[in-house]
Tab-separated table of C-alpha atoms and ligand atoms in Angstrom:
chain	number	residue	atom	x	y	z
T	13	MET	CA	35.871	125.798	91.593
T	14	SER	CA	33.336	122.969	91.534
T	15	LYS	CA	35.899	120.758	89.740
T	16	LEU	CA	38.388	120.967	92.629
T	17	PRO	CA	38.754	117.726	94.594
T	18	LYS	CA	36.988	117.914	97.977
T	19	ASP	CA	40.210	117.142	99.824
T	20	ALA	CA	42.316	119.766	97.974
T	21	GLY	CA	45.024	121.223	100.220
T	22	PRO	CA	45.319	124.874	101.298
T	23	GLN	CA	47.873	125.806	98.630
T	24	THR	CA	45.718	124.323	95.879
T	25	LEU	CA	42.699	126.191	97.262
T	26	ALA	CA	44.625	129.459	97.515
T	27	VAL	CA	45.522	129.161	93.825
T	28	HIS	CA	42.242	127.847	92.383
T	29	ALA	CA	39.278	128.483	94.726
T	30	GLY	CA	36.740	130.955	93.375
T	31	GLU	CA	38.330	130.935	89.902
T	32	ALA	CA	37.878	129.018	86.677
T	33	PRO	CA	39.038	129.599	83.092
T	34	ASP	CA	36.869	132.191	81.353
T	35	GLU	CA	33.971	130.429	79.643
T	36	ILE	CA	34.087	132.627	76.530
T	37	THR	CA	37.788	133.319	75.964
T	38	GLY	CA	39.312	130.370	77.817
T	39	ALA	CA	41.618	132.823	79.659
T	40	SER	CA	43.324	130.905	82.451
T	41	SER	CA	43.795	133.972	84.705
T	42	PRO	CA	40.697	135.776	85.969
T	43	SER	CA	39.778	138.867	83.954
T	44	ILE	CA	38.960	142.113	85.769
T	45	VAL	CA	35.391	143.260	85.205
T	46	MET	CA	35.588	147.009	85.821
T	47	SER	CA	32.142	147.781	84.432
T	48	THR	CA	30.005	149.649	86.973
T	49	THR	CA	26.765	148.735	85.195
T	50	PHE	CA	25.388	145.716	83.368
T	51	THR	CA	22.792	145.717	80.589
T	52	THR	CA	19.364	144.629	81.760
T	53	LYS	CA	16.425	142.833	80.228
T	54	ASP	CA	13.967	144.400	82.641
T	55	ALA	CA	12.481	147.699	81.442
T	56	GLU	CA	11.339	149.067	84.813
T	57	ALA	CA	13.014	147.585	87.881
T	58	PHE	CA	15.118	150.106	89.800
T	59	SER	CA	15.791	148.681	93.267
T	60	ILE	CA	17.774	145.566	94.079
T	61	LYS	CA	14.541	144.125	95.501
T	62	ASP	CA	12.947	144.223	92.004
T	63	PHE	CA	15.551	141.996	90.390
T	64	ASP	CA	15.578	138.233	90.230
T	65	GLU	CA	19.262	137.410	90.746
T	66	SER	CA	18.952	133.941	89.238
T	67	ASP	CA	17.954	135.605	85.950
T	68	MET	CA	20.309	138.569	86.057
T	69	PRO	CA	23.204	138.098	88.438
T	70	TYR	CA	24.720	141.549	87.810
T	71	ILE	CA	23.044	144.935	87.588
T	72	TYR	CA	25.306	147.542	89.161
T	73	THR	CA	28.744	147.012	90.745
T	74	ARG	CA	27.708	148.330	94.175
T	75	TRP	CA	25.140	145.495	94.214
T	76	GLY	CA	27.488	142.817	92.927
T	77	ASN	CA	30.416	142.310	90.558
T	78	PRO	CA	31.905	139.137	89.036
T	79	THR	CA	35.508	139.905	90.062
T	80	VAL	CA	34.463	140.799	93.615
T	81	ASN	CA	32.411	137.590	93.752
T	82	GLN	CA	35.462	135.558	92.795
T	83	LEU	CA	37.406	137.125	95.662
T	84	GLN	CA	34.538	136.473	98.101
T	85	ASP	CA	34.384	132.829	97.014
T	86	LYS	CA	38.112	132.325	97.421
T	87	LEU	CA	38.088	133.843	100.914
T	88	ARG	CA	35.002	131.851	101.946
T	89	VAL	CA	36.725	128.586	101.000
T	90	LEU	CA	40.048	129.491	102.659
T	91	GLU	CA	38.401	130.546	105.911
T	92	GLY	CA	35.954	127.607	105.974
T	93	ALA	CA	33.018	130.032	106.244
T	94	GLU	CA	29.478	129.752	104.921
T	95	SER	CA	29.550	133.178	103.308
T	96	CYS	CA	31.824	136.166	102.661
T	97	LEU	CA	31.341	139.859	101.888
T	98	ALA	CA	34.252	141.937	100.594
T	99	PHE	CA	34.552	145.645	101.456
T	100	ALA	CA	36.621	148.671	100.500
T	101	SER	CA	38.772	148.330	103.634
T	102	GLY	CA	39.081	146.383	106.864
T	103	MET	CA	37.360	149.262	108.685
T	104	ALA	CA	34.417	149.107	106.250
T	105	ALA	CA	34.030	145.400	107.125
T	106	THR	CA	34.258	146.103	110.874
T	107	SER	CA	31.794	148.991	110.789
T	108	ALA	CA	29.422	146.932	108.611
T	109	LEU	CA	29.262	144.221	111.262
T	110	LEU	CA	29.069	146.515	114.288
T	111	LEU	CA	26.583	149.012	112.851
T	112	GLY	CA	24.621	146.515	110.768
T	113	TYR	CA	24.313	143.718	113.324
T	114	LEU	CA	23.844	145.711	116.539
T	115	SER	CA	20.845	147.888	117.440
T	116	PRO	CA	20.139	150.475	120.151
T	117	GLY	CA	19.913	148.719	123.530
T	118	ASP	CA	22.342	145.956	122.535
T	119	HIS	CA	25.510	145.363	124.526
T	120	LEU	CA	28.908	144.644	122.975
T	121	ILE	CA	31.977	143.239	124.729
T	122	VAL	CA	35.305	144.181	123.149
T	123	SER	CA	38.938	143.596	123.789
T	124	ASP	CA	40.521	146.357	125.940
T	125	VAL	CA	43.244	146.754	123.290
T	126	GLN	CA	42.425	146.559	119.587
T	127	TYR	CA	43.517	148.086	116.308
T	128	ALA	CA	43.153	151.830	117.019
T	129	GLY	CA	40.511	152.413	114.300
T	130	SER	CA	38.252	149.665	115.679
T	131	ALA	CA	38.812	150.866	119.252
T	132	GLU	CA	37.849	154.429	118.314
T	133	LEU	CA	34.771	153.214	116.445
T	134	VAL	CA	33.487	151.247	119.435
T	135	ARG	CA	34.366	154.006	121.905
T	136	HIS	CA	33.027	157.014	120.023
T	137	THR	CA	30.490	155.913	117.433
T	138	LEU	CA	28.586	152.979	118.922
T	139	PRO	CA	27.498	154.764	122.131
T	140	ARG	CA	26.035	157.576	119.948
T	141	PHE	CA	23.692	154.950	118.487
T	142	GLY	CA	22.655	153.612	121.893
T	143	ILE	CA	24.921	150.557	121.851
T	144	GLU	CA	26.571	149.828	125.187
T	145	VAL	CA	30.200	148.701	125.154
T	146	THR	CA	32.262	146.924	127.828
T	147	PRO	CA	36.019	146.486	127.336
T	148	VAL	CA	37.739	143.485	128.923
T	149	ASP	CA	41.136	141.843	128.920
T	150	THR	CA	40.199	139.006	126.550
T	151	SER	CA	43.314	136.999	127.432
T	152	ASP	CA	41.416	135.844	130.529
T	153	VAL	CA	38.124	134.094	129.755
T	154	LYS	CA	36.815	134.814	133.249
T	155	HIS	CA	36.790	138.558	132.479
T	156	VAL	CA	34.822	137.832	129.299
T	157	GLU	CA	32.216	135.676	131.028
T	158	THR	CA	31.788	138.116	133.930
T	159	ALA	CA	31.044	140.970	131.504
T	160	ILE	CA	28.129	139.159	129.774
T	161	ARG	CA	24.707	140.705	130.441
T	162	ASP	CA	21.164	139.851	129.348
T	163	ASN	CA	21.428	142.274	126.414
T	164	THR	CA	24.919	141.178	125.263
T	165	ARG	CA	24.616	140.358	121.560
T	166	LEU	CA	28.192	140.225	120.335
T	167	ILE	CA	31.750	139.754	121.591
T	168	PHE	CA	34.397	141.254	119.319
T	169	ILE	CA	38.001	140.212	119.856
T	170	GLU	CA	41.320	140.324	118.048
T	171	SER	CA	43.953	137.587	118.107
T	172	PRO	CA	46.847	138.319	117.942
T	173	ILE	CA	46.079	141.833	119.169
T	174	ASN	CA	47.456	144.877	117.380
T	175	PRO	CA	49.983	146.084	118.581
T	176	ILE	CA	50.785	144.148	121.767
T	177	ILE	CA	50.582	140.613	120.241
T	178	ARG	CA	48.496	139.255	123.095
T	179	LEU	CA	46.332	136.248	122.164
T	180	ALA	CA	42.794	135.228	123.056
T	181	ASP	CA	41.721	131.638	123.603
T	182	VAL	CA	39.162	131.710	120.794
T	183	GLU	CA	37.909	128.187	121.486
T	184	ALA	CA	37.259	128.873	125.179
T	185	ILE	CA	35.546	132.219	124.454
T	186	ALA	CA	33.424	130.560	121.735
T	187	GLU	CA	32.196	128.005	124.282
T	188	ILE	CA	31.188	130.777	126.673
T	189	CYS	CA	29.392	132.550	123.827
T	190	LYS	CA	27.432	129.409	122.931
T	191	ALA	CA	26.432	128.868	126.569
T	192	HIS	CA	25.051	132.444	126.750
T	193	ASP	CA	23.610	132.622	123.207
T	194	VAL	CA	25.992	135.442	122.234
T	195	ARG	CA	27.784	135.669	118.850
T	196	LEU	CA	31.586	135.866	118.618
T	197	ALA	CA	33.471	137.942	116.015
T	198	VAL	CA	37.262	137.649	115.616
T	199	ASP	CA	39.446	140.133	113.768
T	200	SER	CA	42.031	137.664	112.470
T	201	THR	CA	44.031	140.135	110.369
T	202	PHE	CA	47.324	139.425	112.195
T	203	ALA	CA	46.995	135.676	111.575
T	204	SER	CA	45.390	135.244	108.125
T	205	PRO	CA	43.378	132.066	107.390
T	206	VAL	CA	46.630	130.154	106.950
T	207	VAL	CA	47.748	130.660	110.551
T	208	SER	CA	44.388	130.605	112.346
T	209	ARG	CA	40.811	129.663	111.378
T	210	PRO	CA	38.512	131.094	114.065
T	211	ILE	CA	35.305	129.584	112.582
T	212	GLU	CA	36.748	126.098	113.106
T	213	LEU	CA	37.463	127.150	116.694
T	214	GLY	CA	33.784	128.067	117.195
T	215	ALA	CA	33.630	131.775	116.222
T	216	ASP	CA	30.597	133.043	114.272
T	217	PHE	CA	32.198	135.915	112.330
T	218	VAL	CA	35.716	136.605	111.074
T	219	ILE	CA	36.995	140.001	109.948
T	220	HIS	CA	40.084	140.623	107.847
T	221	SER	CA	41.828	143.712	106.667
T	222	LEU	CA	42.724	142.336	103.220
T	223	THR	CA	45.163	145.255	102.994
T	224	LYS	CA	47.552	143.215	105.153
T	225	TYR	CA	48.667	139.566	104.749
T	226	ILE	CA	45.889	138.479	102.422
T	227	GLY	CA	46.689	141.055	99.715
T	228	GLY	CA	50.269	140.863	100.918
T	229	HIS	CA	51.982	143.469	98.744
T	230	GLY	CA	50.949	146.807	100.234
T	231	ASP	CA	49.187	148.020	97.097
T	232	ALA	CA	45.443	147.447	97.640
T	233	LEU	CA	43.043	148.332	100.452
T	234	GLY	CA	40.286	145.833	101.148
T	235	GLY	CA	38.329	144.133	103.900
T	236	ALA	CA	36.234	141.023	104.412
T	237	LEU	CA	33.531	139.817	106.752
T	238	LEU	CA	32.885	136.068	106.881
T	239	GLY	CA	30.113	134.228	108.694
T	240	PRO	CA	26.658	132.637	108.472
T	241	GLY	CA	24.905	133.073	105.117
T	242	ASP	CA	21.584	134.339	106.531
T	243	VAL	CA	23.196	137.129	108.582
T	244	LEU	CA	25.537	138.152	105.790
T	245	MET	CA	22.660	138.278	103.330
T	246	GLN	CA	20.937	140.873	105.532
T	247	LEU	CA	24.165	142.788	106.056
T	248	ASN	CA	24.770	142.749	102.314
T	249	GLU	CA	21.812	145.003	101.668
T	250	GLU	CA	22.143	147.373	104.605
T	251	ALA	CA	25.831	147.469	105.399
T	252	LEU	CA	27.292	147.005	101.936
T	253	ILE	CA	24.824	148.217	99.325
T	254	HIS	CA	23.394	151.082	101.400
T	255	TYR	CA	26.482	152.214	103.328
T	256	GLY	CA	28.287	151.728	100.006
T	257	GLY	CA	31.751	150.640	101.170
T	258	VAL	CA	32.299	148.288	98.225
T	259	ILE	CA	35.734	147.199	97.064
T	260	SER	CA	36.972	148.228	93.617
T	261	PRO	CA	37.112	145.222	91.236
T	262	PHE	CA	40.709	146.183	90.490
T	263	ASN	CA	41.633	145.869	94.180
T	264	ALA	CA	39.677	142.607	94.403
T	265	TRP	CA	41.731	141.271	91.493
T	266	LEU	CA	45.043	142.404	93.018
T	267	ILE	CA	44.125	140.827	96.348
T	268	MET	CA	43.127	137.564	94.646
T	269	ARG	CA	46.496	137.526	92.933
T	270	GLY	CA	48.122	137.980	96.344
T	271	ILE	CA	46.100	135.117	97.841
T	272	ALA	CA	47.577	132.614	95.365
T	273	THR	CA	50.856	132.778	97.317
T	274	LEU	CA	49.382	133.341	100.802
T	275	PRO	CA	50.238	129.881	102.253
T	276	LEU	CA	53.813	130.102	100.933
T	277	ARG	CA	54.215	133.673	102.125
T	278	MET	CA	52.867	132.879	105.607
T	279	GLN	CA	55.374	130.019	105.972
T	280	ALA	CA	58.191	132.407	105.038
T	281	HIS	CA	56.871	135.228	107.274
T	282	SER	CA	56.601	132.808	110.215
T	283	ALA	CA	60.064	131.282	109.716
T	284	SER	CA	61.793	134.684	109.418
T	285	ALA	CA	59.820	136.212	112.301
T	286	MET	CA	60.970	133.349	114.531
T	287	GLN	CA	64.620	134.055	113.644
T	288	VAL	CA	64.196	137.806	114.155
T	289	ALA	CA	62.331	137.261	117.463
T	290	GLU	CA	65.122	135.024	118.775
T	291	PHE	CA	67.737	137.571	117.659
T	292	LEU	CA	65.873	140.392	119.421
T	293	GLU	CA	65.343	138.339	122.574
T	294	SER	CA	69.104	137.909	122.899
T	295	HIS	CA	69.885	141.571	122.075
T	296	PRO	CA	71.130	143.630	125.067
T	297	ALA	CA	69.118	146.707	123.992
T	298	VAL	CA	65.808	144.794	123.987
T	299	LYS	CA	63.841	144.437	127.219
T	300	ARG	CA	61.079	142.112	126.059
T	301	VAL	CA	59.835	140.473	122.846
T	302	ASN	CA	56.166	139.547	122.285
T	303	TYR	CA	56.056	136.787	119.664
T	304	PRO	CA	53.664	133.827	120.009
T	305	GLY	CA	56.301	131.400	118.699
T	306	LEU	CA	58.713	132.146	121.558
T	307	GLN	CA	58.504	129.958	124.642
T	308	SER	CA	58.724	133.154	126.683
T	309	HIS	CA	55.341	134.362	125.322
T	310	PRO	CA	52.920	133.967	128.243
T	311	GLN	CA	50.364	132.329	125.919
T	312	HIS	CA	52.733	130.136	123.907
T	313	ASP	CA	50.497	127.149	124.784
T	314	ILE	CA	47.469	128.843	123.139
T	315	ALA	CA	49.603	129.614	120.081
T	316	LEU	CA	50.606	125.944	119.802
T	317	ARG	CA	46.949	124.882	120.006
T	318	GLN	CA	45.310	127.543	117.833
T	319	MET	CA	47.908	128.703	115.329
T	320	SER	CA	49.621	126.931	112.477
T	321	GLY	CA	52.908	128.822	112.271
T	322	PHE	CA	53.016	132.055	114.291
T	323	SER	CA	52.694	134.712	111.569
T	324	GLY	CA	55.137	137.539	110.943
T	325	MET	CA	54.027	140.036	113.596
T	326	LEU	CA	56.027	140.748	116.715
T	327	SER	CA	56.472	143.631	119.088
T	328	PHE	CA	59.352	144.474	121.387
T	329	GLN	CA	60.197	146.871	124.187
T	330	VAL	CA	63.376	148.938	124.375
T	331	GLU	CA	64.750	151.451	126.879
T	332	ASP	CA	64.073	154.701	125.007
T	333	GLY	CA	61.547	153.903	122.258
T	334	PRO	CA	61.030	157.415	120.833
T	335	ALA	CA	64.823	157.983	120.506
T	336	ILE	CA	65.368	154.646	118.761
T	337	ALA	CA	62.358	155.298	116.510
T	338	ALA	CA	63.903	158.632	115.489
T	339	ARG	CA	67.173	156.810	114.712
T	340	MET	CA	65.306	154.207	112.639
T	341	ILE	CA	63.828	156.743	110.232
T	342	ASP	CA	67.219	157.412	108.611
T	343	GLY	CA	69.237	154.514	109.997
T	344	LEU	CA	67.303	151.533	108.660
T	345	ARG	CA	68.458	150.433	105.209
T	346	ILE	CA	65.973	147.635	104.520
T	347	ILE	CA	63.028	147.855	106.898
T	348	HIS	CA	60.664	150.748	106.169
T	349	TYR	CA	59.683	152.930	109.116
T	350	ALA	CA	55.957	152.982	108.318
T	351	VAL	CA	52.556	151.910	109.628
T	352	SER	CA	50.638	148.912	108.254
T	353	LEU	CA	51.751	145.290	108.157
T	354	GLY	CA	51.619	141.975	106.355
T	355	HIS	CA	53.460	143.174	103.254
T	356	HIS	CA	56.403	141.526	101.508
T	357	ARG	CA	58.457	144.524	102.733
T	358	SER	CA	59.272	144.633	106.451
T	359	LEU	CA	57.666	147.543	108.296
T	360	ILE	CA	58.338	148.883	111.775
T	361	TYR	CA	56.640	151.535	113.889
T	362	TRP	CA	56.907	152.803	117.460
T	363	ILE	CA	53.616	152.913	119.379
T	364	GLY	CA	53.799	154.532	122.825
T	365	THR	CA	51.668	153.201	125.676
T	366	ASP	CA	49.980	156.593	126.009
T	367	GLN	CA	48.915	156.336	122.368
T	368	ILE	CA	47.535	152.824	122.900
T	369	MET	CA	45.616	153.979	125.976
T	370	GLU	CA	44.378	157.038	124.109
T	371	SER	CA	42.642	154.955	121.468
T	372	SER	CA	41.798	151.942	123.618
T	373	TYR	CA	40.061	151.604	126.931
T	374	ARG	CA	41.656	152.426	130.216
T	375	LEU	CA	41.177	149.413	132.424
T	376	GLU	CA	42.125	149.251	136.051
T	377	GLY	CA	43.625	146.810	138.554
T	378	GLU	CA	44.478	143.311	137.392
T	379	GLN	CA	43.447	143.973	133.785
T	380	LEU	CA	45.605	147.118	133.481
T	381	ALA	CA	48.565	145.187	134.934
T	382	GLY	CA	48.065	142.494	132.265
T	383	PHE	CA	48.149	145.136	129.524
T	384	ARG	CA	51.245	146.810	131.001
T	385	GLU	CA	53.109	143.496	130.968
T	386	TYR	CA	52.863	143.363	127.166
T	387	ALA	CA	52.998	147.086	126.415
T	388	GLY	CA	55.618	148.385	128.886
T	389	ASP	CA	56.197	152.073	128.038
T	390	GLY	CA	55.384	151.300	124.419
T	391	VAL	CA	56.284	148.814	121.730
T	392	MET	CA	58.107	148.667	118.433
T	393	ARG	CA	55.636	146.847	116.194
T	394	LEU	CA	57.536	144.888	113.563
T	395	SER	CA	55.953	143.239	110.543
T	396	VAL	CA	58.602	140.805	109.334
T	397	GLY	CA	58.531	140.736	105.551
T	398	LEU	CA	59.958	138.351	102.992
T	399	GLU	CA	63.542	139.623	102.956
T	400	ASP	CA	66.386	137.416	104.266
T	401	ALA	CA	66.074	137.153	108.046
T	402	ALA	CA	69.827	137.701	108.520
T	403	ASP	CA	69.576	141.026	106.654
T	404	LEU	CA	66.656	142.114	108.854
T	405	CYS	CA	68.595	141.244	112.021
T	406	GLY	CA	71.586	143.234	110.693
T	407	ASP	CA	69.342	146.206	109.923
T	408	LEU	CA	67.847	146.160	113.433
T	409	ASP	CA	71.254	145.713	115.070
T	410	ARG	CA	72.511	148.859	113.301
T	411	VAL	CA	69.903	151.030	115.003
T	412	LEU	CA	69.691	149.212	118.338
T	413	SER	CA	73.403	148.906	119.178
B	7	PLP	C1	43.859	144.237	113.190
B	7	PLP	C2	43.358	145.241	112.183
B	7	PLP	N1	42.059	145.252	111.867
B	7	PLP	C3	41.557	146.141	110.979
B	7	PLP	C4	42.364	147.093	110.400
B	7	PLP	C5	41.770	148.082	109.431
B	7	PLP	O1	42.097	147.713	108.149
B	7	PLP	P1	42.075	148.753	106.908
B	7	PLP	O2	43.254	149.636	107.070
B	7	PLP	O3	42.140	147.846	105.712
B	7	PLP	O4	40.782	149.494	107.007
B	7	PLP	C6	43.728	147.119	110.707
B	7	PLP	C7	44.611	148.126	110.102
B	7	PLP	O5	45.768	148.259	110.460
B	7	PLP	C8	44.239	146.170	111.630
B	7	PLP	O6	45.529	146.156	111.978
């Protein structure tokens, strides 16, 4: 890693960052270190606090592992962050930040709509630990600023938002956070570091489900939290070593292998998603398409400013979603009717508005109207994979027409 030129481009970094030929064998590809324990030269130490890491970097895989470290280094470089911690899943990374960084009496502002797991965690778990939560429509910075209180410690947003593909102006929210001495965390799973780099836009923390674009092949769960080194060092002990949600070295290795092609994959995902979005927008059975690359997206201007390519995620509204979803299960020949996203295979899933409101917050007035505009009666969430775009359009046409 240290030998890489300082001005190396994103594709070079995706291939080489965090890696180097093995010093003993000369192996060009990283080896997987599956060992859970490492021999020690200290006869008595038994807690991580007793070890001097400069002497003995590895003791036990829950405390640190060479393959996991390589993944963390690669992600840190790609995201432009000071530090990175890898976890067993995206939810382990999210819960590590929320439960490790916040304390009873703290106030958290979250997006009214989020990935259902995160929304349920903030709605059900955090209040049990005395953490107050306020949901807001984060597409309007005025709602975010109005919700800030004296005890607000963190604002946690998603952009683009799962599943309605609404964006947040990360730069504008980061400025508000700085003015009020509040930290900003962005779940950037739908974008990946190739499409959006929230830390460069002023965010303090970035969360990724590595299970999605970063791993890219639908065969390894993982998560990452990126941010300032001092905070992550504290979270490492409490939220990683003690809660124990560490990633398997095998998954870390698979995800690293996926990252080598991330910039190329994201270009292909973005190009195909644009073609599929345009096809859907002109389809008589489709009422509305939410894709940041379309001029019809209400926040297309934010996408042009804050995204590089528009990723492969889109959602669309149809007349009778549940009936079409039922038809898709047997009728689709290429796209898999399945949850998850960011894989080389295209995936589609129907998410009803009642389901979104069940897991997320129920806002009222202007903010509810904003949500309804994107969600309608529900959305088909489509993760455009790496197949030929024309084949994907044909597959969708078969079940929509
Ligand atoms: C935006 C977002 N964040 C976090 C997660 C959780 O990731 P994982 O399934 O790896 O725990 C998901 C999962 O779908 C997601 O879509």
